[in-house]
Amino acid sequence: MLSLGCLPAAAAFLPRRACAVASVEIVPEPHPLSEESARGYDKLLGAAQVSAPLIILPATRQLSFESAERFRQQVRRGWWLLVESGAAYSRPGELRTQGQVLYKVFGLNIAEAIGVSTREATYLTYNCPERTVVRTFGAVTPIDCSPAEKLAEYAGVPVAAKRWVGRGGVVYLGSMLGVGLLAQEREALAVGAALLRAETDGALKRG
Amino acid sequence: MKKSIGDSIFPRELTFAQGLQLLKRAGYQGVELWLGDRPWFQMGTTDAQLRQLFSQIQNAGLEVSNVSNALDWDENICARDPAKRQAAFHHIERQIEAAQIFNTDAILVVAGVVTADVPYNEVYARCIDALKKLGEIAGKAKVKIGVENCNSEQRFLLSPREFHTFLDEINSPWVGIHLDVGNIHDTGFAEQWIEIQGPRITRIHVKDVMKHRGRCGQESVYTNLFLGDNNWRAIRHAMTKVNYDGWIIAEMEARYRYAQDQQVYDTSAAMTRLIAGQL
């Protein structure tokens, strides 16, 4: 099972949840945006179906190489890892190390975050597992991925993707979904539930 | 009922002490202090300086009706930016501390500002979360948080029943409503808000509103008491119906262009008529 030993103390503030038939871990970082997003995922998990073990890293900015390596071992054994970008309101350069970690450990190639308008509503489009338009804010993080891996796009640029690793996989969300989940946004809930269901029951799996 | 008005009404050329003397001469019993508005009460003002202000207030023969803030529009508890949210939390905590120093039991906050970018549901969830936490802090200090209804400016909690449900969800005896009878515009009737909120009203702001003008550029919909469209007889009856006997506090947005001290006197006279029910 997941060890939280090397993570900041605040990261363990949400208990492990037994959801449907699988274990789910939400591992927030000790900053308000991550804690808020974590509560959004926790709310979603109250009603979602998850059939494979799952780790959720909400609004993450500080993923260390050691933690990522440990998650990779679990993913190879069949866990799924959902990594949500915490680019919104991050300090310049804060995400650089994380980008390097994600590339080295999971082969995920993420780009510099794109700032989005704070004066008007901004939306991105999920194409998979179902077509849904959701709000985003602050910043979105593009990801280099194949068409088969792409989950969502913003202005034609992929900003969410999945990747299979061993018997499990990684889902990278370049935009924050958890805030919308906490606010009970209908479309955010729909895509969140669909993502959890699909990534763990095989719909997103290779072949 | 007692009359109060904000220190924000003090004509610019007056010092704090001179402003207090003006209020006393005009017949007010109290003053509403606005954190972040005039230079004498800012976030950097120390406890010792606040105690000096309180001495001046007492020497002028006045009380502090409540502590408001002018900062929520830029730093709100619903902000997405965690730094702004934290700043909002801090200035509200400072209001609570100041209220204790000023020996008053109520503060005013503007909770929630819906914008094109920050949607209603997000604002609602963050406000509930923050006010639950702030309610615990306020309870320990024995200070009530009055959440003001700034309906049109906030684009939030537009009906009295929704506001009631909002307070139900916060579920704290230390969080109520600072009801502004001028803020309801053409989306309802102030007297109905008073009836529905009843014992949850911490303080009442008074000003009048011209419901059919609308807001265009710098044009204000607000005006002096009895010049606008509020049904003041009904408002007074509703106060009696819910046994409201606390402070009524004038908040005059539109200002006299000349002889600004005269507005202080005129407002006081109108409030006396309102309290007496001579309408």
Tab-separated table of C-alpha atoms in Angstrom:
chain	number	residue	atom	x	y	z
A	1	MET	CA	0.000	0.000	0.000
A	2	LEU	CA	1.011	3.613	-0.399
A	3	SER	CA	3.561	5.000	1.998
A	4	LEU	CA	3.246	8.669	2.868
A	5	GLY	CA	6.509	8.739	4.802
A	6	CYS	CA	8.432	11.035	2.481
A	7	LEU	CA	5.569	13.427	1.790
A	8	PRO	CA	4.921	16.653	3.729
A	9	ALA	CA	2.943	16.154	6.923
A	10	ALA	CA	-0.093	18.029	5.587
A	11	ALA	CA	-0.266	15.678	2.643
A	12	ALA	CA	-1.904	12.970	4.681
A	13	PHE	CA	-4.868	15.083	5.748
A	14	LEU	CA	-7.414	13.110	3.753
A	15	PRO	CA	-7.927	9.546	4.852
A	16	ARG	CA	-7.619	6.623	2.510
A	17	ARG	CA	-11.035	5.975	1.064
A	18	ALA	CA	-12.430	2.573	0.250
A	19	CYS	CA	-14.364	3.426	-2.889
A	20	ALA	CA	-16.538	0.751	-4.479
A	21	VAL	CA	-14.111	-2.151	-4.626
A	22	ALA	CA	-10.749	-0.379	-4.867
A	23	SER	CA	-8.416	1.616	-2.663
A	24	VAL	CA	-8.097	5.283	-3.471
A	25	GLU	CA	-5.482	7.648	-2.116
A	26	ILE	CA	-5.750	11.431	-2.382
A	27	VAL	CA	-2.391	13.006	-1.657
A	28	PRO	CA	-2.656	16.798	-1.490
A	29	GLU	CA	0.299	19.122	-1.166
A	30	PRO	CA	0.413	21.629	1.680
A	31	HIS	CA	-0.960	24.632	-0.199
A	32	PRO	CA	-4.568	25.897	-0.329
A	33	LEU	CA	-5.214	25.185	-3.994
A	34	SER	CA	-4.206	21.552	-3.621
A	35	GLU	CA	-6.181	21.089	-0.422
A	36	GLU	CA	-9.257	22.617	-2.053
A	37	SER	CA	-8.930	20.418	-5.116
A	38	ALA	CA	-8.431	17.374	-2.889
A	39	ARG	CA	-11.737	18.063	-1.228
A	40	GLY	CA	-13.327	18.196	-4.668
A	41	TYR	CA	-11.999	14.736	-5.556
A	42	ASP	CA	-13.025	13.423	-2.167
A	43	LYS	CA	-16.558	14.609	-2.851
A	44	LEU	CA	-16.533	12.961	-6.271
A	45	LEU	CA	-15.317	9.670	-4.844
A	46	GLY	CA	-18.347	9.540	-2.598
A	47	ALA	CA	-20.416	8.690	-5.658
A	48	ALA	CA	-17.939	7.460	-8.254
A	49	GLN	CA	-17.175	3.908	-9.259
A	50	VAL	CA	-13.519	2.979	-9.146
A	51	SER	CA	-12.539	-0.574	-9.824
A	52	ALA	CA	-8.737	-0.388	-9.720
A	53	PRO	CA	-6.523	1.150	-7.045
A	54	LEU	CA	-5.986	4.844	-7.649
A	55	ILE	CA	-3.737	7.644	-6.408
A	56	ILE	CA	-4.793	11.257	-6.964
A	57	LEU	CA	-2.293	14.116	-6.745
A	58	PRO	CA	-4.436	17.285	-6.749
A	59	ALA	CA	-2.994	20.620	-7.956
A	60	THR	CA	0.486	19.242	-7.706
A	61	ARG	CA	3.588	21.425	-7.946
A	62	GLN	CA	6.123	19.753	-5.729
A	63	LEU	CA	6.245	16.129	-6.817
A	64	SER	CA	9.668	14.858	-5.870
A	65	PHE	CA	11.679	12.287	-7.758
A	66	GLU	CA	11.503	9.903	-4.784
A	67	SER	CA	7.716	10.115	-4.506
A	68	ALA	CA	7.282	9.763	-8.246
A	69	GLU	CA	9.506	6.665	-8.284
A	70	ARG	CA	7.446	5.114	-5.525
A	71	PHE	CA	4.225	5.874	-7.388
A	72	ARG	CA	5.707	4.344	-10.523
A	73	GLN	CA	6.325	1.069	-8.716
A	74	GLN	CA	2.681	0.983	-7.705
A	75	VAL	CA	1.514	1.915	-11.193
A	76	ARG	CA	3.558	-0.906	-12.665
A	77	ARG	CA	1.694	-3.267	-10.349
A	78	GLY	CA	-1.690	-2.055	-11.596
A	79	TRP	CA	-2.445	1.206	-9.823
A	80	TRP	CA	-3.600	4.305	-11.688
A	81	LEU	CA	-2.098	7.692	-10.934
A	82	LEU	CA	-4.021	10.890	-11.630
A	83	VAL	CA	-1.714	13.915	-11.663
A	84	GLU	CA	-3.470	17.281	-11.712
A	85	SER	CA	-1.375	20.316	-12.608
A	86	GLY	CA	-1.182	23.039	-9.971
A	87	ALA	CA	0.085	25.673	-12.368
A	88	ALA	CA	-2.550	28.230	-11.439
A	89	TYR	CA	-1.074	30.823	-9.056
A	90	SER	CA	2.232	28.984	-8.885
A	91	ARG	CA	5.450	30.982	-8.613
A	92	PRO	CA	7.665	31.328	-11.695
A	93	GLY	CA	9.890	28.296	-12.023
A	94	GLU	CA	8.002	26.336	-9.360
A	95	LEU	CA	6.887	23.660	-11.798
A	96	ARG	CA	10.177	23.227	-13.604
A	97	THR	CA	11.497	20.454	-11.371
A	98	GLN	CA	8.179	18.683	-11.470
A	99	GLY	CA	8.247	18.698	-15.261
A	100	GLN	CA	11.662	17.066	-15.181
A	101	VAL	CA	10.455	14.450	-12.681
A	102	LEU	CA	7.377	13.594	-14.754
A	103	TYR	CA	9.537	13.229	-17.848
A	104	LYS	CA	12.187	11.068	-16.203
A	105	VAL	CA	9.819	8.796	-14.319
A	106	PHE	CA	6.784	8.540	-16.571
A	107	GLY	CA	8.008	9.941	-19.900
A	108	LEU	CA	5.430	12.724	-19.720
A	109	ASN	CA	6.608	15.785	-21.614
A	110	ILE	CA	4.790	18.834	-20.291
A	111	ALA	CA	5.359	22.367	-21.522
A	112	GLU	CA	5.422	25.732	-19.775
A	113	ALA	CA	1.985	26.602	-18.465
A	114	ILE	CA	-0.169	28.983	-20.485
A	115	GLY	CA	-1.843	31.771	-18.526
A	116	VAL	CA	-5.544	32.177	-19.233
A	117	SER	CA	-7.739	35.217	-18.898
A	118	THR	CA	-8.803	36.371	-15.481
A	119	ARG	CA	-11.375	38.700	-17.026
A	120	GLU	CA	-13.592	36.215	-18.790
A	121	ALA	CA	-14.692	32.614	-18.635
A	122	THR	CA	-12.251	30.131	-20.127
A	123	TYR	CA	-13.227	26.619	-21.178
A	124	LEU	CA	-11.420	23.531	-22.331
A	125	THR	CA	-12.804	20.493	-24.076
A	126	TYR	CA	-12.468	16.880	-22.961
A	127	ASN	CA	-12.722	14.491	-25.882
A	128	CYS	CA	-12.296	11.318	-23.908
A	129	PRO	CA	-13.750	9.382	-22.175
A	130	GLU	CA	-16.654	11.583	-23.194
A	131	ARG	CA	-16.968	14.920	-24.912
A	132	THR	CA	-17.456	17.545	-22.235
A	133	VAL	CA	-16.662	21.226	-21.958
A	134	VAL	CA	-15.468	22.382	-18.550
A	135	ARG	CA	-14.265	25.621	-17.089
A	136	THR	CA	-10.645	26.253	-16.367
A	137	PHE	CA	-8.772	29.157	-14.818
A	138	GLY	CA	-5.400	30.628	-14.010
A	139	ALA	CA	-3.187	28.510	-16.227
A	140	VAL	CA	-3.238	25.339	-18.264
A	141	THR	CA	-0.281	23.071	-18.857
A	142	PRO	CA	0.097	21.598	-22.346
A	143	ILE	CA	1.352	18.060	-22.732
A	144	ASP	CA	3.036	16.393	-25.668
A	145	CYS	CA	1.095	13.211	-26.436
A	146	SER	CA	-0.115	11.013	-29.245
A	147	PRO	CA	-3.683	11.393	-30.531
A	148	ALA	CA	-4.579	8.125	-28.829
A	149	GLU	CA	-3.382	9.455	-25.502
A	150	LYS	CA	-5.110	12.847	-25.674
A	151	LEU	CA	-7.983	13.433	-23.268
A	152	ALA	CA	-8.552	17.174	-23.497
A	153	GLU	CA	-7.471	20.238	-25.412
A	154	TYR	CA	-7.407	23.985	-25.006
A	155	ALA	CA	-7.321	26.115	-28.158
A	156	GLY	CA	-6.266	23.035	-30.112
A	157	VAL	CA	-3.396	22.204	-27.751
A	158	PRO	CA	-3.504	18.912	-25.801
A	159	VAL	CA	-3.745	19.658	-22.070
A	160	ALA	CA	-4.703	16.267	-20.646
A	161	ALA	CA	-3.472	12.802	-21.536
A	162	LYS	CA	-3.251	9.229	-20.353
A	163	ARG	CA	-0.259	6.901	-20.547
A	164	TRP	CA	-0.031	3.205	-19.795
A	165	VAL	CA	2.779	2.126	-17.545
A	166	GLY	CA	3.138	-1.575	-16.755
A	167	ARG	CA	-0.229	-2.946	-15.619
A	168	GLY	CA	-1.524	0.505	-14.672
A	169	GLY	CA	-1.191	4.014	-15.982
A	170	VAL	CA	-0.967	7.729	-15.494
A	171	VAL	CA	-3.555	10.379	-16.286
A	172	TYR	CA	-2.173	13.910	-16.477
A	173	LEU	CA	-4.609	16.810	-16.216
A	174	GLY	CA	-3.032	20.084	-17.258
A	175	SER	CA	-5.929	22.020	-15.823
A	176	MET	CA	-7.567	21.890	-12.424
A	177	LEU	CA	-10.700	19.781	-12.263
A	178	GLY	CA	-10.978	19.419	-8.490
A	179	VAL	CA	-12.148	22.982	-7.922
A	180	GLY	CA	-15.083	22.388	-10.255
A	181	LEU	CA	-15.849	19.130	-8.453
A	182	LEU	CA	-15.985	20.928	-5.115
A	183	ALA	CA	-18.282	23.540	-6.629
A	184	GLN	CA	-20.504	20.700	-7.901
A	185	GLU	CA	-20.223	21.835	-11.515
A	186	ARG	CA	-22.292	19.408	-13.521
A	187	GLU	CA	-19.839	18.934	-16.384
A	188	ALA	CA	-16.831	18.692	-14.087
A	189	LEU	CA	-18.595	15.979	-12.108
A	190	ALA	CA	-19.523	14.148	-15.302
A	191	VAL	CA	-16.014	14.143	-16.715
A	192	GLY	CA	-14.489	13.391	-13.326
A	193	ALA	CA	-16.701	10.396	-12.793
A	194	ALA	CA	-16.130	9.197	-16.335
A	195	LEU	CA	-12.363	9.535	-15.978
A	196	LEU	CA	-12.251	7.568	-12.757
A	197	ARG	CA	-14.517	4.893	-14.109
A	198	ALA	CA	-12.780	4.608	-17.457
A	199	GLU	CA	-9.178	4.716	-16.299
A	200	THR	CA	-9.738	1.976	-13.808
A	201	ASP	CA	-12.078	-0.379	-15.603
A	202	GLY	CA	-10.158	-0.737	-18.818
A	203	ALA	CA	-11.924	1.669	-21.180
A	204	LEU	CA	-8.785	3.757	-21.446
A	205	LYS	CA	-6.466	0.832	-21.461
A	206	ARG	CA	-4.411	-0.200	-24.406
A	207	GLY	CA	-6.041	-2.444	-26.875
B	1	MET	CA	-32.603	51.611	18.331
B	2	LYS	CA	-29.419	53.601	18.033
B	3	LYS	CA	-28.016	55.664	15.162
B	4	SER	CA	-24.595	55.320	13.645
B	5	ILE	CA	-22.769	56.296	10.460
B	6	GLY	CA	-19.416	55.275	8.988
B	7	ASP	CA	-16.174	57.193	9.429
B	8	SER	CA	-15.987	57.084	5.636
B	9	ILE	CA	-18.490	59.984	5.607
B	10	PHE	CA	-16.118	62.328	7.410
B	11	PRO	CA	-15.338	65.234	5.073
B	12	ARG	CA	-11.765	64.874	3.827
B	13	GLU	CA	-10.535	68.000	5.528
B	14	LEU	CA	-11.531	66.752	8.996
B	15	THR	CA	-9.314	64.796	11.361
B	16	PHE	CA	-10.644	61.675	13.065
B	17	ALA	CA	-11.395	63.629	16.236
B	18	GLN	CA	-13.147	66.405	14.309
B	19	GLY	CA	-15.220	63.824	12.448
B	20	LEU	CA	-16.344	62.305	15.723
B	21	GLN	CA	-17.333	65.738	17.036
B	22	LEU	CA	-19.403	66.261	13.893
B	23	LEU	CA	-21.264	62.990	14.471
B	24	LYS	CA	-21.914	63.861	18.098
B	25	ARG	CA	-23.254	67.301	17.195
B	26	ALA	CA	-25.492	65.715	14.551
B	27	GLY	CA	-27.051	63.392	17.128
B	28	TYR	CA	-25.496	60.015	16.424
B	29	GLN	CA	-24.786	57.597	19.250
B	30	GLY	CA	-22.164	55.601	17.399
B	31	VAL	CA	-19.673	55.369	14.590
B	32	GLU	CA	-19.011	52.538	12.176
B	33	LEU	CA	-15.288	52.087	11.584
B	34	TRP	CA	-14.090	50.964	8.155
B	35	LEU	CA	-10.868	48.978	8.081
B	36	GLY	CA	-8.812	49.895	5.029
B	37	ASP	CA	-10.626	53.078	4.119
B	38	ARG	CA	-9.369	56.138	5.990
B	39	PRO	CA	-5.724	56.477	7.082
B	40	TRP	CA	-6.383	56.081	10.799
B	41	PHE	CA	-7.585	52.453	10.467
B	42	GLN	CA	-5.491	50.307	8.177
B	43	MET	CA	-4.111	46.775	8.404
B	44	GLY	CA	-0.883	48.232	9.751
B	45	THR	CA	-2.599	50.098	12.581
B	46	THR	CA	-1.393	48.618	15.854
B	47	ASP	CA	-3.486	47.550	18.835
B	48	ALA	CA	-2.117	50.502	20.787
B	49	GLN	CA	-3.208	52.875	18.030
B	50	LEU	CA	-6.654	51.260	17.966
B	51	ARG	CA	-6.932	51.809	21.715
B	52	GLN	CA	-6.099	55.468	21.139
B	53	LEU	CA	-8.858	55.696	18.538
B	54	PHE	CA	-11.257	54.095	20.990
B	55	SER	CA	-10.319	56.634	23.656
B	56	GLN	CA	-11.092	59.428	21.216
B	57	ILE	CA	-14.454	57.820	20.427
B	58	GLN	CA	-15.316	57.531	24.106
B	59	ASN	CA	-14.158	61.084	24.784
B	60	ALA	CA	-16.509	62.262	22.047
B	61	GLY	CA	-19.375	60.517	23.834
B	62	LEU	CA	-19.828	57.876	21.119
B	63	GLU	CA	-19.748	54.084	20.847
B	64	VAL	CA	-18.540	51.857	18.015
B	65	SER	CA	-21.568	50.296	16.367
B	66	ASN	CA	-19.546	47.796	14.327
B	67	VAL	CA	-16.347	47.261	12.361
B	68	SER	CA	-16.615	47.044	8.580
B	69	ASN	CA	-13.951	46.716	5.922
B	70	ALA	CA	-13.282	48.267	2.557
B	71	LEU	CA	-10.933	45.496	1.489
B	72	ASP	CA	-13.246	42.625	0.542
B	73	TRP	CA	-13.721	43.820	-3.016
B	74	ASP	CA	-10.048	43.224	-3.771
B	75	GLU	CA	-9.295	40.446	-1.300
B	76	ASN	CA	-12.278	38.177	-0.891
B	77	ILE	CA	-12.692	34.873	0.905
B	78	CYS	CA	-13.995	33.446	-2.380
B	79	ALA	CA	-10.923	34.404	-4.418
B	80	ARG	CA	-9.326	31.679	-6.475
B	81	ASP	CA	-5.915	33.086	-5.776
B	82	PRO	CA	-4.945	31.522	-2.436
B	83	ALA	CA	-2.855	34.584	-1.544
B	84	LYS	CA	-5.880	36.849	-1.886
B	85	ARG	CA	-8.056	34.395	0.008
B	86	GLN	CA	-5.534	34.308	2.824
B	87	ALA	CA	-5.339	38.107	2.851
B	88	ALA	CA	-9.138	38.228	3.173
B	89	PHE	CA	-9.019	35.792	6.047
B	90	HIS	CA	-6.408	37.954	7.768
B	91	HIS	CA	-8.266	41.226	7.443
B	92	ILE	CA	-11.467	39.637	8.755
B	93	GLU	CA	-9.533	38.237	11.708
B	94	ARG	CA	-8.185	41.753	12.249
B	95	GLN	CA	-11.734	43.107	12.219
B	96	ILE	CA	-12.643	40.634	14.939
B	97	GLU	CA	-9.649	41.711	17.024
B	98	ALA	CA	-10.497	45.359	16.474
B	99	ALA	CA	-14.118	44.759	17.459
B	100	GLN	CA	-12.912	43.401	20.793
B	101	ILE	CA	-10.723	46.465	21.336
B	102	PHE	CA	-13.618	48.761	20.386
B	103	ASN	CA	-16.004	46.889	22.666
B	104	THR	CA	-18.484	46.088	19.941
B	105	ASP	CA	-19.933	42.706	19.034
B	106	ALA	CA	-20.369	42.915	15.263
B	107	ILE	CA	-18.330	43.140	12.102
B	108	LEU	CA	-19.364	43.416	8.461
B	109	VAL	CA	-17.930	41.378	5.632
B	110	VAL	CA	-18.712	41.110	1.935
B	111	ALA	CA	-18.566	37.392	1.267
B	112	GLY	CA	-18.469	36.340	-2.344
B	113	VAL	CA	-18.038	38.264	-5.571
B	114	VAL	CA	-19.201	36.451	-8.689
B	115	THR	CA	-17.432	37.514	-11.878
B	116	ALA	CA	-17.355	36.368	-15.472
B	117	ASP	CA	-14.282	34.319	-14.623
B	118	VAL	CA	-15.161	33.030	-11.146
B	119	PRO	CA	-18.515	31.249	-11.299
B	120	TYR	CA	-21.308	31.215	-8.784
B	121	ASN	CA	-20.909	27.645	-7.546
B	122	GLU	CA	-17.230	28.095	-6.776
B	123	VAL	CA	-17.916	31.318	-4.902
B	124	TYR	CA	-20.695	29.666	-2.914
B	125	ALA	CA	-18.588	26.693	-1.842
B	126	ARG	CA	-15.589	28.801	-0.815
B	127	CYS	CA	-17.730	31.242	1.156
B	128	ILE	CA	-19.403	28.451	3.115
B	129	ASP	CA	-16.044	26.894	3.884
B	130	ALA	CA	-14.387	30.157	4.960
B	131	LEU	CA	-17.317	31.408	7.007
B	132	LYS	CA	-17.521	28.153	8.935
B	133	LYS	CA	-13.891	28.626	9.967
B	134	LEU	CA	-14.284	32.338	10.636
B	135	GLY	CA	-17.444	31.649	12.641
B	136	GLU	CA	-15.413	29.547	15.069
B	137	ILE	CA	-12.897	32.360	15.511
B	138	ALA	CA	-15.686	34.908	15.923
B	139	GLY	CA	-17.434	32.717	18.470
B	140	LYS	CA	-14.346	32.575	20.661
B	141	ALA	CA	-14.159	36.378	20.503
B	142	LYS	CA	-17.917	36.750	21.088
B	143	VAL	CA	-18.184	38.850	17.935
B	144	LYS	CA	-20.843	38.270	15.279
B	145	ILE	CA	-19.944	38.271	11.615
B	146	GLY	CA	-22.596	40.074	9.583
B	147	VAL	CA	-22.447	39.029	5.956
B	148	GLU	CA	-23.664	41.995	3.951
B	149	ASN	CA	-26.128	41.605	1.120
B	150	CYS	CA	-24.463	43.533	-1.711
B	151	ASN	CA	-26.764	41.804	-4.131
B	152	SER	CA	-26.189	43.631	-7.371
B	153	GLU	CA	-22.517	44.427	-6.899
B	154	GLN	CA	-21.736	40.849	-5.826
B	155	ARG	CA	-24.079	39.134	-8.275
B	156	PHE	CA	-24.465	36.669	-5.417
B	157	LEU	CA	-27.236	35.542	-3.026
B	158	LEU	CA	-29.862	37.523	-4.834
B	159	SER	CA	-32.941	36.350	-2.973
B	160	PRO	CA	-33.747	36.405	0.738
B	161	ARG	CA	-34.575	32.706	0.779
B	162	GLU	CA	-31.223	31.804	-0.772
B	163	PHE	CA	-29.441	33.980	1.759
B	164	HIS	CA	-31.349	32.177	4.507
B	165	THR	CA	-30.311	28.792	3.102
B	166	PHE	CA	-26.725	30.035	2.850
B	167	LEU	CA	-26.726	30.898	6.555
B	168	ASP	CA	-28.353	27.536	7.317
B	169	GLU	CA	-25.437	25.804	5.628
B	170	ILE	CA	-22.884	27.804	7.612
B	171	ASN	CA	-24.878	26.877	10.690
B	172	SER	CA	-23.112	29.126	13.177
B	173	PRO	CA	-24.779	31.407	15.727
B	174	TRP	CA	-21.829	33.755	15.121
B	175	VAL	CA	-22.531	34.293	11.434
B	176	GLY	CA	-25.587	36.303	10.427
B	177	ILE	CA	-26.560	39.003	7.983
B	178	HIS	CA	-25.634	42.664	8.008
B	179	LEU	CA	-28.712	43.727	6.112
B	180	ASP	CA	-28.467	46.728	3.809
B	181	VAL	CA	-31.952	47.883	2.882
B	182	GLY	CA	-30.587	49.958	0.009
B	183	ASN	CA	-28.841	47.118	-1.761
B	184	ILE	CA	-31.848	45.133	-2.886
B	185	HIS	CA	-32.623	47.320	-5.888
B	186	ASP	CA	-35.305	45.923	-8.183
B	187	THR	CA	-34.771	42.267	-7.277
B	188	GLY	CA	-36.982	42.371	-4.216
B	189	PHE	CA	-38.250	44.274	-1.241
B	190	ALA	CA	-36.193	45.219	1.789
B	191	GLU	CA	-39.045	44.622	4.203
B	192	GLN	CA	-39.317	41.007	3.038
B	193	TRP	CA	-35.602	40.507	3.593
B	194	ILE	CA	-35.998	41.816	7.146
B	195	GLU	CA	-38.919	39.472	7.830
B	196	ILE	CA	-37.161	36.406	6.453
B	197	GLN	CA	-33.780	36.997	8.155
B	198	GLY	CA	-35.325	38.155	11.461
B	199	PRO	CA	-33.096	37.246	14.408
B	200	ARG	CA	-30.120	36.594	12.166
B	201	ILE	CA	-29.778	40.327	11.454
B	202	THR	CA	-26.643	41.613	13.167
B	203	ARG	CA	-26.906	45.246	12.023
B	204	ILE	CA	-28.935	47.240	9.498
B	205	HIS	CA	-27.417	49.607	6.944
B	206	VAL	CA	-29.746	52.287	5.643
B	207	LYS	CA	-29.664	54.235	2.415
B	208	ASP	CA	-32.247	54.753	-0.277
B	209	VAL	CA	-32.213	53.366	-3.789
B	210	MET	CA	-33.639	54.510	-7.090
B	211	LYS	CA	-34.763	51.177	-8.412
B	212	HIS	CA	-35.456	52.164	-11.973
B	213	ARG	CA	-32.345	54.155	-12.725
B	214	GLY	CA	-29.945	51.293	-13.228
B	215	ARG	CA	-26.210	51.765	-13.017
B	216	CYS	CA	-24.443	53.355	-15.927
B	217	GLY	CA	-20.833	54.408	-15.610
B	218	GLN	CA	-20.440	56.550	-12.518
B	219	GLU	CA	-24.163	57.083	-12.081
B	220	SER	CA	-25.274	55.847	-8.692
B	221	VAL	CA	-28.559	54.189	-7.971
B	222	TYR	CA	-28.197	55.225	-4.340
B	223	THR	CA	-29.552	58.355	-2.772
B	224	ASN	CA	-30.432	59.938	0.544
B	225	LEU	CA	-33.039	58.475	2.844
B	226	PHE	CA	-36.611	59.078	1.673
B	227	LEU	CA	-35.568	60.269	-1.816
B	228	GLY	CA	-35.616	56.847	-3.445
B	229	ASP	CA	-37.974	53.921	-3.943
B	230	ASN	CA	-37.629	52.013	-0.671
B	231	ASN	CA	-40.924	51.580	1.149
B	232	TRP	CA	-39.753	53.053	4.451
B	233	ARG	CA	-43.047	52.533	6.264
B	234	ALA	CA	-42.959	48.857	5.425
B	235	ILE	CA	-39.283	48.641	6.381
B	236	ARG	CA	-40.006	50.213	9.762
B	237	HIS	CA	-42.950	47.875	10.366
B	238	ALA	CA	-40.811	44.863	9.430
B	239	MET	CA	-38.174	45.920	11.974
B	240	THR	CA	-40.873	46.007	14.636
B	241	LYS	CA	-42.276	42.664	13.476
B	242	VAL	CA	-38.938	40.894	13.955
B	243	ASN	CA	-38.159	42.830	17.165
B	244	TYR	CA	-35.091	44.493	15.688
B	245	ASP	CA	-33.915	47.011	18.225
B	246	GLY	CA	-30.213	47.275	17.424
B	247	TRP	CA	-28.052	49.738	15.543
B	248	ILE	CA	-29.138	51.298	12.303
B	249	ILE	CA	-26.165	52.593	10.393
B	250	ALA	CA	-26.282	55.060	7.520
B	251	GLU	CA	-24.137	54.235	4.523
B	252	MET	CA	-24.425	57.123	2.105
B	253	GLU	CA	-22.807	56.287	-1.197
B	254	ALA	CA	-23.874	59.368	-3.128
B	255	ARG	CA	-22.293	62.382	-1.420
B	256	TYR	CA	-23.248	66.012	-1.240
B	257	ARG	CA	-21.044	68.002	-3.582
B	258	TYR	CA	-21.077	71.041	-1.305
B	259	ALA	CA	-21.341	71.468	2.459
B	260	GLN	CA	-20.636	67.785	3.023
B	261	ASP	CA	-21.164	68.042	6.770
B	262	GLN	CA	-24.777	68.937	5.999
B	263	GLN	CA	-25.360	65.393	4.731
B	264	VAL	CA	-24.363	64.081	8.144
B	265	TYR	CA	-26.993	66.288	9.806
B	266	ASP	CA	-29.699	65.587	7.218
B	267	THR	CA	-29.165	61.836	7.424
B	268	SER	CA	-29.327	61.916	11.194
B	269	ALA	CA	-32.632	63.769	11.088
B	270	ALA	CA	-34.068	61.261	8.625
B	271	MET	CA	-32.929	58.353	10.790
B	272	THR	CA	-34.625	59.912	13.803
B	273	ARG	CA	-37.871	60.019	11.838
B	274	LEU	CA	-37.394	56.427	10.744
B	275	ILE	CA	-36.799	55.181	14.271
B	276	ALA	CA	-39.782	57.139	15.550
B	277	GLY	CA	-41.939	55.798	12.743
B	278	GLN	CA	-42.886	59.336	11.709
B	279	LEU	CA	-43.140	58.550	8.045
